[in-house]
Every structure is written in structure tokens, then in C-alpha cells.
Amino acid sequence: MTAESSRITARGGVRADARRNRERVLVAARAVFAEHGIDAPMATVARRAGVGVATLYRHFPTRDALVRGAFAQQTETCVRALAEALAVPDPWQGFQHLVETVCALQREERGFPAAFLAAFPESTSEHARSRQRAERDFTTLVRRAQASGALRADFHPSDLAVVLLAHCALVTALPDDGAASRRLVAYLLQSFRAGTANEPLPPPTALTLRSLPIAAGNPRRQ
Amino acid sequence: MTAESSRITARGGVRADARRNRERVLVAARAVFAEHGIDAPMATVARRAGVGVATLYRHFPTRDALVRGAFAQQTETCVRALAEALAVPDPWQGFQHLVETVCALQREERGFPAAFLAAFPESTSEHARSRQRAERDFTTLVRRAQASGALRADFHPSDLAVVLLAHCALVTALPDDGAASRRLVAYLLQSFRAGTANEPLPPPTALTLRSLPIAAGNPRRQ
DNA sequence: CTCCGAACGGACGATTGCGTCCACCTGAGA
DNA sequence: TCTCAGGTGGACGCAATCGTCCGTTCGGAG
């Protein structure tokens, strides 16, 4: 009965203030990651959330856990987008929808791209499974679009990774309104489309060659 | 005469061992930056060069100075590529040559992309001038290619920055043989070409969605 | 060969971030 | 209201990196 009583203390067995703090930490984490990148000090997140460091560590033992928690919702959206894409009748539109949705997500939630690409290194078997499944579904989407003749035959599913990786850099490096991102995506989608002429593009960016973005080197995390 | 005598001590007024060490530091810096990213500890560079930390700092007071020194040659190559591109008779080929050369450089010398994009924030007026000039020349190259009808009319010079930034991420993140890079560049160049059908692509990468590259967040350097 | 000062290497203090420990506080069941 | 398990915050010890200081070494002019 001891277990019983303690488990019922509150909604889901977690004390109300604990649950509230967890939420505050997640909000703060998203804000801080967006502002300072995914490597921002844990203490910064804690301060922003108005909690102590220990509290943060109790809820999320590792930085990875925090990152995963912070962007769980966005990851969910990606999975949903894939399902939606497969549901769209026109194969090309489905493909386009997927690419644009994921890129838009990367664009809107700064910090998410890196989190997304961090790729759940070890992760639970559940994550591995869902990821594997996403890959299979995407391949299906590609084959379907190619069969319809709208997607060029030599497009390879791995090209999606190339696109996302490249696009990631853009949105991470630019404090931008997203013009650069939209432009890159438009260029690429036009290349992906089987043998078409050029279509209109979104407006160009205000970048100059002597522009600001300092792309910090990327030490291999080991 | 004191100035005279000290200035003539050696080739260029610098002691022989000093000049030798400077060179060793530069070589080490390129190697270390390529391996661990541009944020690698200064001490690592010093150790690799077989010199003390102080020596490193004496030759290059700041990390920026070191980075700039290490990749001066590559920067020079970029400038030369631009001149070459303008010299090519066929405007499209000139344009293509430039994009491919710069991207190849980014690909070959890992660490250089970030350095290149670091964009000499303040830098000497000389650097500023040479950069401004590069921009002007590139615009000329673009206009010429557009006038010939080979480059799509809505290509904007700022798109080069978009390409380089995106491409930078790819080569920085992937320990790759360059397949992804070549593929991205090919896709983009096809999009840039005015109203053409698809042309053959380099082979796809071996990336999977659950792939390795961890794109570290990129805290705005401040 | 002798001597001077430029160049050298390594130690050092300062700064910053990480993750844990412990004493205090509080929500909620009795 | 009372009680206490679980929650909380901040201080702390540890590790990594930075940039400087200082005593020593060695190139090269006379």
C-alpha cells in the first residue's frame, strides 16, 4: 500500500510543482537553444527556467535527454508529415510537402535542426525502430513519385539527408527571416523535379559575401 | 644603424628558426583544424607543431589570426579562381568553374569552409577592399552569364553565399569522400542553369536517415 | 670566439562549464 | 493541522582551456 499511496500522490504519480518545473525547463531549453545553439551551458537553461541546476539534472540527466525532450514535439511533427505526405494523392505534391514541411520546421525552431540531425545516437530500441520505419516510408514516397514521372529517376533517398544537412547549416547560421532557407529549398526542389524548366523563386536574401555568419567549426563530438 | 643591423639579421629581418617555426605552426594548424574543427585547443596546435604555446601566441596573437594565416593560401586560390572564371570565354563555363572550384576547395581542406565564412569580421582595410572587389567581380560574372542566357535571370549574387554556407555544413559534418558535396553542387548548378532538363548526377551518398553526422549547435560567437 | 637580445618552452593563475551533494522547503495524504 | 517523502536550490569539487609571465637557449653580428 505504500507504493500505492505514493503513486497516487498526484496526476501520474508526480507532484504538481515537479511537473510544472519540468515544463518550465523545456520552454527555457527551447528558447536558449534557439538563441545560443545546442551547446549552451546547462546553467543558462536552468537560470532562464528559474530553477536550480540540480532540478534540471534531475529531470534530464544528460544534455541529450534535455535536447530530446525539448524537441520531442517537433520530431513528432516530422513523423506526422511523412504520414501526411504518403496520404496525398499526387505523388509529387506529397514529396514536395514532406521536404517543405521538414525544412519549415528546421527554419522555425532554431536549434531543432541540430537536434534533429543528432540522430538519437544510441537511443531506445523504440526510437531506432521508428527511425527505421521513417526511412522505409520515405523510400516508398520516393519510389511512388518516381513512378509517376514527376521526380527524377536518379534521385536517391539519401539525398534527403544531404538536403537536410545543408539546410540545417543555413538556418543555424543565419539569424535570418528564412529567405535564404526558402530560396535553397526552392532551388533544390526544382532540381529534383524531372526535366522541367525553371519556375519562379522566392526573393533572394540580403546576404553579401563579406557577410556576418560565422560558422563555428564543428568538432566531432566524441 | 641599430635598426639597420637588426633588420638585416636574416631573410626579411626575422631569425631563421622563427621563420621555420612559423611555418611549422601553420602546417600543424591546418592539420588540427581539419581534424578537430576550427575550435580545437590552441595547445593542441602547438603540440602538433612541436613548439611551446607561447611561441604560437607570439606568432599569432589571436585564434582568428592563426585561422587567417593557416588558410591564407586557400583564400588566395579563391581570388585566383574568380579571375580565371572571368577569363573563360564561355560565360556559363566561367560561372560553373568558379562555383565548382570554391566548393572543391571547401571539400579538400576541411576546416577551411568555416574559416572562409568567418569572413574576416573587422580585418584590415586591405582585406575589406579585396573582399569588396571579389564581390564586384562575381556580380560581373553573374551578369555576363545571365546576358548569355545560360544562367537563369532570377539568380542573385547573394545566392552564392547561400550555396557556400549550405555546402560548408556538408563538408564540415561529413568525414565523407565528398560524394554528398559533389551531389549537392550538381543539383544546384542544374537549378541555376536557365530552363534545362536534368543532366546526369554524380553517384549518391551512402547516408541513411539515422546517419552519423552530429551537427553541433553553432553558438553565435560574441 | 664572445656576447646580446630575440625567440623559446613550460608553468601558472584565471575563467568557464559540468555534474553532485546536502541542507532546507513544500505539497498533499491522514 | 501535522507529517514526511519527495522536490528544490545553490555551493562545491573537478576538468579543460585560455593567455601571460619568466627563466633559459641559441642564432648570428662583431
mmCIF file of N, CA, C and O (backbone and C1' of nucleotides) in Angstrom, chain A residues 32-33 36-45 47 53 56-57 63 221, chain B residues 219-220 222, chain C residues 14-20, chain D residues 11-17:
data_model
loop_
_atom_site.group_PDB
_atom_site.id
_atom_site.type_symbol
_atom_site.label_atom_id
_atom_site.label_comp_id
_atom_site.label_asym_id
_atom_site.label_seq_id
_atom_site.Cartn_x
_atom_site.Cartn_y
_atom_site.Cartn_z
ATOM 1 N N VAL A 32 16.649 28.952 -25.122
ATOM 2 C CA VAL A 32 18.103 29.091 -25.015
ATOM 3 C C VAL A 32 18.806 28.406 -26.191
ATOM 4 O O VAL A 32 19.741 28.957 -26.772
ATOM 5 N N PHE A 33 18.351 27.224 -26.546
ATOM 6 C CA PHE A 33 18.966 26.512 -27.657
ATOM 7 C C PHE A 33 18.827 27.328 -28.940
ATOM 8 O O PHE A 33 19.730 27.381 -29.773
ATOM 9 N N HIS A 36 21.370 30.458 -28.364
ATOM 10 C CA HIS A 36 22.810 30.253 -28.221
ATOM 11 C C HIS A 36 23.311 28.956 -28.824
ATOM 12 O O HIS A 36 24.465 28.589 -28.617
ATOM 13 N N GLY A 37 22.443 28.246 -29.497
ATOM 14 C CA GLY A 37 22.879 26.965 -30.049
ATOM 15 C C GLY A 37 22.730 25.866 -29.024
ATOM 16 O O GLY A 37 22.534 26.114 -27.832
ATOM 17 N N ILE A 38 22.860 24.663 -29.509
ATOM 18 C CA ILE A 38 22.550 23.486 -28.706
ATOM 19 C C ILE A 38 23.611 23.211 -27.651
ATOM 20 O O ILE A 38 23.429 22.356 -26.781
ATOM 21 N N ASP A 39 24.720 23.915 -27.722
ATOM 22 C CA ASP A 39 25.798 23.698 -26.763
ATOM 23 C C ASP A 39 25.773 24.693 -25.615
ATOM 24 O O ASP A 39 26.707 24.755 -24.816
ATOM 25 N N ALA A 40 24.710 25.468 -25.541
ATOM 26 C CA ALA A 40 24.614 26.452 -24.470
ATOM 27 C C ALA A 40 24.770 25.768 -23.111
ATOM 28 O O ALA A 40 24.341 24.625 -22.943
ATOM 29 N N PRO A 41 25.386 26.447 -22.149
ATOM 30 C CA PRO A 41 25.583 25.883 -20.818
ATOM 31 C C PRO A 41 24.264 25.474 -20.181
ATOM 32 O O PRO A 41 23.270 26.200 -20.292
ATOM 33 N N MET A 42 24.290 24.349 -19.507
ATOM 34 C CA MET A 42 23.092 23.872 -18.825
ATOM 35 C C MET A 42 22.622 24.915 -17.808
ATOM 36 O O MET A 42 21.424 25.107 -17.601
ATOM 37 N N ALA A 43 23.584 25.576 -17.168
ATOM 38 C CA ALA A 43 23.247 26.564 -16.145
ATOM 39 C C ALA A 43 22.398 27.689 -16.729
ATOM 40 O O ALA A 43 21.520 28.230 -16.061
ATOM 41 N N THR A 44 22.674 28.030 -17.975
ATOM 42 C CA THR A 44 21.898 29.087 -18.621
ATOM 43 C C THR A 44 20.428 28.675 -18.735
ATOM 44 O O THR A 44 19.521 29.450 -18.447
ATOM 45 N N VAL A 45 20.233 27.449 -19.128
ATOM 46 C CA VAL A 45 18.866 26.934 -19.243
ATOM 47 C C VAL A 45 18.191 26.969 -17.880
ATOM 48 O O VAL A 45 17.047 27.416 -17.753
ATOM 49 N N ARG A 47 18.860 28.831 -15.258
ATOM 50 C CA ARG A 47 18.578 30.196 -14.826
ATOM 51 C C ARG A 47 17.343 30.725 -15.535
ATOM 52 O O ARG A 47 16.443 31.285 -14.933
ATOM 53 N N VAL A 53 20.228 24.204 -10.869
ATOM 54 C CA VAL A 53 20.853 23.263 -11.797
ATOM 55 C C VAL A 53 20.455 21.836 -11.449
ATOM 56 O O VAL A 53 20.200 21.015 -12.331
ATOM 57 N N LEU A 56 17.251 20.746 -12.885
ATOM 58 C CA LEU A 56 17.366 20.453 -14.305
ATOM 59 C C LEU A 56 17.946 19.062 -14.507
ATOM 60 O O LEU A 56 17.402 18.250 -15.255
ATOM 61 N N TYR A 57 19.021 18.773 -13.798
ATOM 62 C CA TYR A 57 19.675 17.470 -13.956
ATOM 63 C C TYR A 57 18.783 16.326 -13.486
ATOM 64 O O TYR A 57 18.893 15.221 -13.974
ATOM 65 N N ARG A 63 22.597 16.075 -21.284
ATOM 66 C CA ARG A 63 22.233 17.111 -22.242
ATOM 67 C C ARG A 63 21.369 16.513 -23.345
ATOM 68 O O ARG A 63 20.387 17.105 -23.788
ATOM 69 N N ARG A 221 31.953 15.345 -32.037
ATOM 70 C CA ARG A 221 31.642 15.024 -30.644
ATOM 71 C C ARG A 221 32.081 13.593 -30.375
ATOM 72 O O ARG A 221 31.684 12.677 -31.064
ATOM 73 N N PRO B 219 26.832 28.128 -31.586
ATOM 74 C CA PRO B 219 26.620 29.304 -30.752
ATOM 75 C C PRO B 219 27.176 30.535 -31.455
ATOM 76 O O PRO B 219 28.289 30.488 -31.954
ATOM 77 N N ARG B 220 26.406 31.544 -31.525
ATOM 78 C CA ARG B 220 26.878 32.771 -32.156
ATOM 79 C C ARG B 220 28.102 33.254 -31.400
ATOM 80 O O ARG B 220 28.072 33.482 -30.210
ATOM 81 N N GLN B 222 30.418 35.647 -29.817
ATOM 82 C CA GLN B 222 30.245 37.038 -29.411
ATOM 83 C C GLN B 222 31.223 37.422 -28.361
ATOM 84 O O GLN B 222 32.300 37.793 -28.511
ATOM 85 P P DA C 14 44.604 34.338 -9.971
ATOM 86 O "O5'" DA C 14 43.792 34.241 -11.338
ATOM 87 C "C5'" DA C 14 44.191 35.040 -12.447
ATOM 88 C "C4'" DA C 14 43.139 34.953 -13.546
ATOM 89 C "C3'" DA C 14 41.701 34.931 -13.012
ATOM 90 O "O3'" DA C 14 40.881 35.730 -13.855
ATOM 91 C "C1'" DA C 14 42.134 32.949 -14.258
ATOM 92 P P DT C 15 39.333 35.975 -13.506
ATOM 93 O "O5'" DT C 15 38.600 35.030 -14.566
ATOM 94 C "C5'" DT C 15 39.003 35.073 -15.932
ATOM 95 C "C4'" DT C 15 38.280 33.996 -16.704
ATOM 96 C "C3'" DT C 15 36.803 33.833 -16.332
ATOM 97 O "O3'" DT C 15 36.041 33.857 -17.526
ATOM 98 C "C1'" DT C 15 37.890 31.739 -16.313
ATOM 99 P P DT C 16 34.425 34.038 -17.437
ATOM 100 O "O5'" DT C 16 33.922 32.620 -17.940
ATOM 101 C "C5'" DT C 16 34.530 32.016 -19.087
ATOM 102 C "C4'" DT C 16 34.162 30.547 -19.116
ATOM 103 C "C3'" DT C 16 32.723 30.278 -18.682
ATOM 104 O "O3'" DT C 16 32.055 29.564 -19.709
ATOM 105 C "C1'" DT C 16 34.217 28.791 -17.611
ATOM 106 P P DG C 17 30.442 29.409 -19.612
ATOM 107 O "O5'" DG C 17 30.266 27.843 -19.476
ATOM 108 C "C5'" DG C 17 30.850 26.973 -20.430
ATOM 109 C "C4'" DG C 17 30.905 25.576 -19.869
ATOM 110 C "C3'" DG C 17 29.558 25.079 -19.308
ATOM 111 O "O3'" DG C 17 29.235 23.839 -19.908
ATOM 112 C "C1'" DG C 17 31.305 24.754 -17.737
ATOM 113 P P DC C 18 27.914 23.100 -19.544
ATOM 114 O "O5'" DC C 18 28.423 21.869 -18.672
ATOM 115 C "C5'" DC C 18 29.482 21.056 -19.145
ATOM 116 C "C4'" DC C 18 29.838 20.032 -18.091
ATOM 117 C "C3'" DC C 18 28.613 19.326 -17.518
ATOM 118 O "O3'" DC C 18 28.769 17.931 -17.664
ATOM 119 C "C1'" DC C 18 29.978 20.224 -15.772
ATOM 120 P P DG C 19 27.503 16.987 -17.722
ATOM 121 O "O5'" DG C 19 27.439 16.495 -16.213
ATOM 122 C "C5'" DG C 19 28.560 15.812 -15.686
ATOM 123 C "C4'" DG C 19 28.429 15.716 -14.184
ATOM 124 C "C3'" DG C 19 27.074 15.208 -13.680
ATOM 125 O "O3'" DG C 19 27.349 14.219 -12.705
ATOM 126 C "C1'" DG C 19 27.630 17.195 -12.586
ATOM 127 P P DT C 20 26.219 13.504 -11.852
ATOM 128 O "O5'" DT C 20 26.640 13.812 -10.344
ATOM 129 C "C5'" DT C 20 28.028 13.863 -10.001
ATOM 130 C "C4'" DT C 20 28.191 14.280 -8.553
ATOM 131 C "C3'" DT C 20 27.185 13.644 -7.592
ATOM 132 O "O3'" DT C 20 27.855 13.333 -6.381
ATOM 133 C "C1'" DT C 20 26.990 16.001 -7.497
ATOM 134 P P DA D 11 25.492 29.924 -3.643
ATOM 135 O "O5'" DA D 11 26.536 29.257 -2.639
ATOM 136 C "C5'" DA D 11 26.068 28.421 -1.584
ATOM 137 C "C4'" DA D 11 26.939 27.175 -1.482
ATOM 138 C "C3'" DA D 11 28.403 27.400 -1.856
ATOM 139 O "O3'" DA D 11 29.222 26.677 -0.960
ATOM 140 C "C1'" DA D 11 27.510 25.700 -3.217
ATOM 141 P P DC D 12 30.812 26.851 -0.944
ATOM 142 O "O5'" DC D 12 31.349 25.466 -1.490
ATOM 143 C "C5'" DC D 12 30.691 24.251 -1.114
ATOM 144 C "C4'" DC D 12 31.172 23.135 -2.011
ATOM 145 C "C3'" DC D 12 32.628 23.298 -2.465
ATOM 146 O "O3'" DC D 12 33.385 22.161 -2.079
ATOM 147 C "C1'" DC D 12 31.196 22.783 -4.319
ATOM 148 P P DG D 13 35.006 22.258 -2.116
ATOM 149 O "O5'" DG D 13 35.323 21.106 -3.162
ATOM 150 C "C5'" DG D 13 34.681 19.830 -3.044
ATOM 151 C "C4'" DG D 13 34.942 19.026 -4.298
ATOM 152 C "C3'" DG D 13 36.396 19.096 -4.789
ATOM 153 O "O3'" DG D 13 36.782 17.812 -5.254
ATOM 154 C "C1'" DG D 13 34.946 19.915 -6.465
ATOM 155 P P DC D 14 38.206 17.586 -5.941
ATOM 156 O "O5'" DC D 14 37.848 17.570 -7.492
ATOM 157 C "C5'" DC D 14 36.817 16.699 -7.992
ATOM 158 C "C4'" DC D 14 36.718 16.847 -9.495
ATOM 159 C "C3'" DC D 14 38.077 16.903 -10.209
ATOM 160 O "O3'" DC D 14 38.072 15.998 -11.296
ATOM 161 C "C1'" DC D 14 36.724 18.742 -10.843
ATOM 162 P P DA D 15 39.449 15.709 -12.059
ATOM 163 O "O5'" DA D 15 39.185 16.421 -13.450
ATOM 164 C "C5'" DA D 15 37.948 16.180 -14.136
ATOM 165 C "C4'" DA D 15 37.889 17.065 -15.367
ATOM 166 C "C3'" DA D 15 39.222 17.189 -16.118
ATOM 167 O "O3'" DA D 15 38.961 17.082 -17.508
ATOM 168 C "C1'" DA D 15 38.412 19.328 -15.565
ATOM 169 P P DA D 16 40.238 16.960 -18.490
ATOM 170 O "O5'" DA D 16 39.989 18.164 -19.491
ATOM 171 C "C5'" DA D 16 38.671 18.466 -19.918
ATOM 172 C "C4'" DA D 16 38.639 19.866 -20.501
ATOM 173 C "C3'" DA D 16 39.859 20.200 -21.361
ATOM 174 O "O3'" DA D 16 39.408 20.770 -22.570
ATOM 175 C "C1'" DA D 16 39.562 21.853 -19.694
ATOM 176 P P DT D 17 40.409 20.932 -23.784
ATOM 177 O "O5'" DT D 17 40.651 22.507 -23.848
ATOM 178 C "C5'" DT D 17 39.538 23.389 -23.902
ATOM 179 C "C4'" DT D 17 39.986 24.778 -23.546
ATOM 180 C "C3'" DT D 17 41.244 25.255 -24.278
ATOM 181 O "O3'" DT D 17 40.848 26.283 -25.182
ATOM 182 C "C1'" DT D 17 41.244 25.873 -21.975
#
